[in-house]
XYZ file of C-alpha atoms in Angstrom:
442
model
C -28.508 28.547 6.555
C -25.234 28.165 8.448
C -24.494 30.176 11.589
C -22.420 33.178 10.365
C -20.102 32.921 13.386
C -19.242 29.303 12.624
C -19.923 29.081 8.907
C -16.296 29.021 7.707
C -15.337 26.014 9.849
C -18.668 24.288 9.385
C -18.469 24.607 5.616
C -15.026 22.987 5.738
C -16.425 20.125 7.818
C -19.181 19.574 5.279
C -16.708 19.839 2.408
C -14.448 17.260 4.073
C -17.312 14.798 4.522
C -18.548 15.244 0.973
C -14.999 14.695 -0.305
C -14.216 11.684 1.881
C -17.600 9.924 2.164
C -18.468 8.672 -1.320
C -20.087 5.628 -2.937
C -17.521 3.005 -3.970
C -18.171 -0.233 -5.825
C -15.600 -2.815 -4.824
C -12.413 -2.521 -2.792
C -10.944 0.895 -3.498
C -7.363 -0.217 -4.261
C -8.273 -2.514 -7.200
C -10.873 0.079 -8.176
C -8.182 2.758 -8.300
C -6.219 0.679 -10.810
C -9.442 -0.047 -12.725
C -10.012 3.711 -12.953
C -6.526 4.216 -14.352
C -7.327 1.555 -16.949
C -10.618 3.221 -17.864
C -9.046 6.668 -18.228
C -6.235 5.288 -20.384
C -8.605 3.290 -22.606
C -10.805 6.367 -23.113
C -7.928 7.937 -25.061
C -8.029 5.216 -27.729
C -10.652 4.088 -30.221
C -11.551 0.430 -30.578
C -11.055 -2.584 -28.350
C -8.210 -2.874 -25.882
C -5.811 -5.668 -26.868
C -3.060 -5.504 -24.273
C -2.542 -3.914 -20.838
C 0.492 -3.250 -18.684
C 0.081 -1.903 -15.149
C 2.273 -0.713 -12.299
C 1.237 -0.343 -8.643
C 2.917 0.712 -5.403
C 3.793 -2.032 -2.905
C 0.991 -0.843 -0.624
C -1.575 -0.933 -3.404
C -0.369 -4.433 -4.283
C -0.866 -5.421 -0.637
C -4.430 -4.142 -0.636
C -5.353 -5.511 -4.047
C -4.043 -9.039 -4.343
C -6.610 -10.800 -2.157
C -9.940 -9.095 -2.796
C -12.755 -10.119 -5.150
C -13.594 -7.709 -7.970
C -17.396 -7.193 -8.144
C -19.249 -9.331 -10.648
C -16.216 -11.331 -11.760
C -15.797 -13.993 -9.098
C -12.060 -13.370 -9.486
C -9.484 -12.013 -7.072
C -6.726 -9.517 -7.724
C -5.469 -6.507 -9.635
C -5.123 -7.943 -13.185
C -8.863 -8.583 -13.550
C -9.584 -5.155 -12.056
C -7.466 -3.230 -14.562
C -8.695 -5.366 -17.465
C -12.337 -4.806 -16.593
C -11.762 -1.096 -16.017
C -10.069 -0.713 -19.410
C -12.722 -2.684 -21.278
C -15.969 -1.490 -19.697
C -15.174 1.061 -17.004
C -16.600 4.563 -16.872
C -13.643 7.004 -16.635
C -15.918 9.697 -15.201
C -17.368 7.585 -12.383
C -14.538 7.730 -9.857
C -14.811 4.952 -7.265
C -17.865 3.596 -9.112
C -15.849 3.067 -12.306
C -17.086 -0.541 -12.622
C -20.751 0.225 -12.002
C -21.871 -0.053 -15.651
C -19.763 -3.048 -16.672
C -21.729 -5.972 -18.084
C -21.255 -9.675 -18.593
C -19.737 -9.181 -22.049
C -17.096 -6.879 -20.541
C -16.280 -9.470 -17.889
C -15.953 -12.241 -20.469
C -13.601 -10.124 -22.608
C -11.513 -9.125 -19.574
C -11.090 -12.768 -18.591
C -10.039 -13.624 -22.157
C -7.295 -11.001 -21.997
C -6.022 -12.593 -18.786
C -6.157 -16.095 -20.247
C -4.210 -14.906 -23.292
C -1.469 -13.461 -21.092
C -2.258 -9.958 -22.354
C -2.366 -8.305 -18.915
C 0.958 -7.727 -17.192
C 1.242 -6.334 -13.645
C 4.382 -4.907 -12.025
C 5.167 -3.560 -8.580
C 6.632 -0.077 -8.973
C 9.859 0.120 -6.994
C 11.125 2.486 -5.804
C 7.843 4.336 -5.378
C 7.435 7.629 -3.500
C 3.661 7.312 -3.224
C 1.980 4.825 -0.907
C -0.969 4.862 -3.284
C 0.137 4.631 -6.911
C -1.494 3.024 -9.948
C -0.559 3.315 -13.611
C -2.222 1.573 -16.536
C -0.956 1.520 -20.116
C -3.296 0.088 -22.753
C -2.678 -0.849 -26.383
C -4.721 -1.288 -29.508
C -2.450 -2.549 -32.273
C 0.582 -0.208 -32.135
C -1.232 2.695 -30.461
C -1.107 3.204 -26.705
C -2.284 5.498 -23.930
C -1.611 5.570 -20.201
C -3.060 7.087 -17.040
C -1.406 7.478 -13.646
C -3.115 7.880 -10.275
C -1.087 8.896 -7.212
C -1.691 10.220 -3.700
C -5.415 9.415 -3.677
C -7.667 6.702 -5.052
C -9.098 8.933 -7.798
C -6.333 11.544 -8.100
C -5.276 11.393 -11.735
C -1.853 13.008 -12.069
C -0.907 12.140 -15.659
C -2.485 11.048 -18.933
C -0.346 10.272 -21.998
C -0.972 9.108 -25.546
C 1.763 7.932 -27.892
C 4.344 9.799 -25.825
C 2.369 13.047 -25.790
C 1.331 14.407 -22.382
C -2.403 15.131 -22.446
C -2.636 16.011 -18.745
C -0.170 16.416 -15.896
C -0.669 17.450 -12.290
C 2.013 15.898 -10.132
C 1.260 16.047 -6.380
C 3.853 16.622 -3.691
C 4.383 13.169 -2.176
C 2.677 12.756 1.180
C 1.353 16.323 1.380
C -2.071 17.925 1.125
C -2.359 21.245 -0.694
C -3.752 24.235 1.115
C -7.142 24.129 -0.580
C -7.798 20.422 -0.009
C -10.557 19.402 2.418
C -8.319 17.557 4.864
C -5.953 20.473 5.378
C -8.052 21.963 8.155
C -8.488 18.723 10.113
C -5.131 19.135 11.866
C -6.308 22.491 13.209
C -9.623 21.382 14.676
C -10.684 19.164 17.593
C -13.262 16.593 18.645
C -14.954 19.274 20.750
C -15.442 21.481 17.678
C -16.749 18.520 15.691
C -19.270 17.764 18.439
C -20.399 21.407 18.577
C -20.834 21.353 14.806
C -23.025 18.251 14.661
C -25.222 19.486 17.508
C -25.891 22.904 15.993
C -25.580 22.681 12.210
C -28.965 22.882 10.434
C -30.240 19.429 9.523
C -30.696 20.419 5.886
C -26.939 20.896 5.549
C -26.093 17.338 6.648
C -29.128 15.294 5.642
C -27.076 13.861 2.765
C -25.188 11.651 5.249
C -28.316 9.478 5.541
C -27.299 8.046 2.160
C -24.565 6.201 4.060
C -27.235 4.366 6.036
C -29.123 3.497 2.841
C -26.122 2.135 0.925
C -24.327 0.356 3.747
C -27.610 -0.961 5.131
C -28.326 -2.566 1.748
C -24.859 -4.153 1.755
C -25.536 -5.572 5.205
C -28.800 -7.143 4.091
C -27.038 -8.680 1.100
C -24.289 -10.045 3.332
C -26.825 -11.735 5.580
C -27.836 -13.934 2.641
C -24.618 -15.866 3.327
C -23.194 -16.011 -0.187
C -20.276 -13.619 0.208
C -16.723 -13.835 1.501
C -16.346 -15.632 4.812
C -20.078 -14.990 5.486
C -19.215 -14.038 9.069
C -22.405 -12.083 9.640
C -24.593 -14.883 8.291
C -22.657 -17.485 10.298
C -23.045 -15.562 13.544
C -26.752 -15.114 12.813
C -27.067 -18.878 12.335
C -25.272 -19.513 15.622
C -27.559 -17.012 17.297
C -30.535 -19.016 16.082
C -28.878 -22.140 17.508
C -28.584 -20.484 20.902
C -24.808 -20.075 20.862
C -25.146 -16.267 20.820
C -27.724 -14.104 22.485
C -30.288 -11.932 20.733
C -29.083 -8.612 22.065
C -27.806 -5.240 20.910
C -24.160 -6.310 21.071
C -24.664 -9.260 18.726
C -26.848 -7.210 16.392
C -24.097 -4.581 16.019
C -21.445 -7.193 15.233
C -23.590 -9.318 12.905
C -24.929 -6.503 10.763
C -21.592 -4.721 10.523
C -19.732 -7.910 9.592
C -22.374 -8.815 7.006
C -21.866 -5.552 5.136
C -18.114 -6.157 4.991
C -18.695 -9.782 3.899
C -20.701 -8.595 0.913
C -18.252 -5.879 -0.022
C -15.122 -7.990 0.208
C -16.815 -10.996 -1.382
C -17.544 -9.107 -4.603
C -21.205 -8.089 -4.328
C -22.158 -5.615 -7.060
C -23.580 -3.137 -4.559
C -21.747 0.092 -3.699
C -20.590 0.886 -0.190
C -20.554 4.399 1.196
C -16.829 4.745 1.817
C -14.893 6.854 4.299
C -11.347 8.109 3.679
C -11.090 6.032 0.524
C -12.237 2.755 2.103
C -15.557 0.971 1.935
C -14.801 -0.970 5.103
C -14.097 2.251 6.959
C -17.433 3.588 5.734
C -19.171 0.417 6.893
C -17.451 0.536 10.283
C -18.467 4.167 10.777
C -22.083 3.563 9.723
C -23.598 0.216 10.747
C -23.016 0.300 14.539
C -24.539 3.788 14.702
C -27.518 2.661 12.606
C -28.196 -0.337 14.846
C -28.106 1.716 18.039
C -30.303 4.403 16.465
C -32.887 1.751 15.555
C -32.715 0.298 19.071
C -33.566 3.626 20.736
C -36.066 4.576 17.982
C -34.083 7.664 17.004
C -35.586 9.840 14.278
C -33.809 10.761 11.039
C -32.405 13.951 12.509
C -30.720 12.150 15.393
C -29.419 9.482 13.046
C -28.043 12.090 10.637
C -26.245 13.966 13.422
C -24.838 10.744 14.893
C -23.657 9.539 11.478
C -22.086 12.912 10.752
C -20.265 12.744 14.104
C -19.083 9.205 13.378
C -17.891 9.852 9.842
C -16.289 13.199 10.646
C -14.479 11.726 13.673
C -13.215 8.877 11.480
C -11.973 11.397 8.916
C -10.387 13.513 11.658
C -8.360 10.573 12.980
C -7.508 9.111 9.584
C -6.295 12.486 8.291
C -3.426 12.150 10.777
C -2.445 8.751 9.317
C -0.772 7.695 6.067
C -3.403 6.999 3.415
C -2.326 3.340 3.530
C -0.413 1.891 6.475
C 0.090 -1.156 8.670
C -2.636 0.023 11.046
C -6.044 -1.445 10.232
C -8.145 1.657 9.650
C -11.362 -0.199 10.465
C -10.243 0.416 14.049
C -10.072 4.191 13.666
C -13.333 4.297 11.704
C -14.921 2.345 14.547
C -13.687 5.014 16.942
C -15.937 7.306 14.959
C -18.769 4.829 15.484
C -18.025 4.840 19.219
C -18.417 8.615 19.203
C -21.710 8.389 17.291
C -23.155 5.675 19.539
C -22.043 7.547 22.679
C -23.763 10.709 21.481
C -27.006 8.861 20.753
C -27.072 7.332 24.233
C -25.586 10.097 26.357
C -24.672 13.209 24.395
C -21.720 14.265 26.549
C -18.238 14.973 25.218
C -16.687 13.203 28.204
C -18.459 9.966 27.293
C -17.327 9.853 23.684
C -13.794 10.831 24.731
C -13.687 7.945 27.205
C -14.990 5.521 24.566
C -12.349 6.527 22.017
C -9.582 6.332 24.624
C -10.631 2.818 25.606
C -10.603 1.730 21.968
C -7.073 3.075 21.554
C -6.105 0.937 24.530
C -7.882 -2.073 23.022
C -7.448 -2.410 19.239
C -4.462 -0.227 18.369
C -2.376 -3.305 17.521
C -4.540 -4.684 14.709
C -2.461 -4.712 11.529
C -3.589 -4.294 7.950
C -2.333 -7.269 5.954
C -4.123 -6.320 2.771
C -7.705 -6.173 1.628
C -9.380 -9.584 1.656
C -12.404 -11.462 2.959
C -10.783 -11.514 6.394
C -11.284 -7.749 6.617
C -14.799 -8.567 7.798
C -13.216 -10.220 10.847
C -11.327 -7.030 11.682
C -14.421 -4.914 11.042
C -16.506 -7.078 13.389
C -13.775 -7.024 16.044
C -13.593 -3.239 15.836
C -17.379 -2.874 16.036
C -17.424 -5.093 19.129
C -14.626 -3.040 20.687
C -16.535 0.174 19.982
C -19.673 -1.071 21.717
C -17.696 -2.408 24.687
C -15.931 0.964 25.009
C -19.260 2.814 24.858
C -20.740 0.637 27.611
C -17.687 1.290 29.759
C -17.905 5.038 29.133
C -21.592 5.085 30.056
C -20.511 3.630 33.399
C -17.876 6.381 33.675
C -14.919 4.059 33.206
C -12.208 3.905 30.545
C -8.606 3.009 29.905
C -6.729 5.716 31.793
C -3.758 7.919 31.051
C -1.641 5.711 33.281
C -1.872 2.822 30.803
C 0.113 2.267 27.616
C -0.175 4.832 24.830
C -3.407 6.265 26.264
C -3.107 9.647 27.999
C -5.484 11.669 30.123
C -6.482 13.732 27.059
C -8.184 11.925 24.181
C -6.562 14.227 21.609
C -3.104 13.249 22.868
C -4.118 9.580 22.813
C -5.131 9.905 19.151
C -1.831 11.657 18.410
C 0.085 8.810 20.054
C -1.783 6.201 18.025
C -1.165 8.088 14.792
C 2.524 8.539 15.664
C 2.849 4.752 15.899
C 1.216 4.305 12.498
C 3.278 7.043 10.868
C 6.628 5.969 12.295
C 7.206 2.609 14.000
C 4.489 0.760 12.060
C 6.099 1.695 8.745
C 8.598 -1.071 9.487
C 5.690 -3.421 10.174
C 4.127 -2.399 6.874
C 7.293 -3.271 4.976
C 7.506 -6.648 6.699
C 3.882 -7.393 5.780
C 4.557 -6.430 2.162
C 7.674 -8.626 2.084
C 5.679 -11.605 3.401
C 2.896 -11.092 0.868
C 5.351 -10.588 -2.004
C 7.030 -13.871 -1.060
C 3.644 -15.596 -1.223
C 3.111 -14.231 -4.732
C 6.546 -15.476 -5.802
C 5.856 -18.927 -4.335
C 2.535 -19.123 -6.180
C 4.159 -18.140 -9.460
C 6.790 -20.816 -8.954
C 4.167 -23.522 -8.531
C 2.324 -22.579 -11.702
């Protein structure tokens, strides 16, 4: 039972984690479009014959280079086709979980026949926007997702509105779980994880189970850039040491390899991203194993990591030019610091050092190379923790870091929300040009 004096805030923390830490099969941007396809197709009887889809520039950026699980194919057209043909409209980020080989074959046939058409929606008020319109003969239905990966805002059939719930662009409503994050602090999060009854947060151990399984799959070396497997091979050759630092990087990278390479295993996501969930989970798991922590310590450390990641990401645009594996890894730094030291000052130093280290990593779309950024962020987190344990950190006299970790986080998020919006547009322009060049060569 929750402490009556703290129960209101603690319940909101738990609600936020349950809302933001969910299983997701495949990269969540293509999956969001697949969900729109599944919801639209559910309004019609019979087989889907034609699909038209629209996505925001940011969703295009995060969907054009990632492998859709089970298909061996990259991009948004196969995602929406598979979602419309075999997706479960009730499964959220696991919409593709029940798709079979026959569904994949049919989806590929639609693509080969030129029956799937994708457009970039411009102008578009929502950073995250996906609409799918499906046809069977002369009958059609559509579904629109906006403002969140699973936030369905409109469903139509033959011009009739079946459902409509338009969000206010860029804003959270008062009853949404992230609303309270701007009014809390890292100190309150730490107090929560140290005192909340274990029974209330034991569910977070599922993150270790799911993301640990992804890591083991990635170590087989069949997925993506197989960074984790490659580093393990080089470790066996003597080019890397067998130590805690290499174990953190290898196992974290391997999970991202498998996810981005199209393994049909769900990740436990954070803030709508499987890679963020991986970054917030694997480093904490590895350190917990190293010190022989029990399940209670692991659960509290994972809750600290994931809640810190949510806390920082809630101050950012849902999609931006800042690679959010970095901010999720700041959560991991907090979790690892707590396991090894337990003091607020240590985790604050670790996060501040990371802000001084990896704040410039850009997001140039979801792809196999995300595993590189995830491994870099995990390495930065461990380096920052080791520095903090020795009572050293990037100081408030340097760059965007201040003497207060909360102000440092605010400075980082201000960059992402303001100046880096121009970077985001430049990245999108570069990627759109690549798409145009490809189309011209075909």
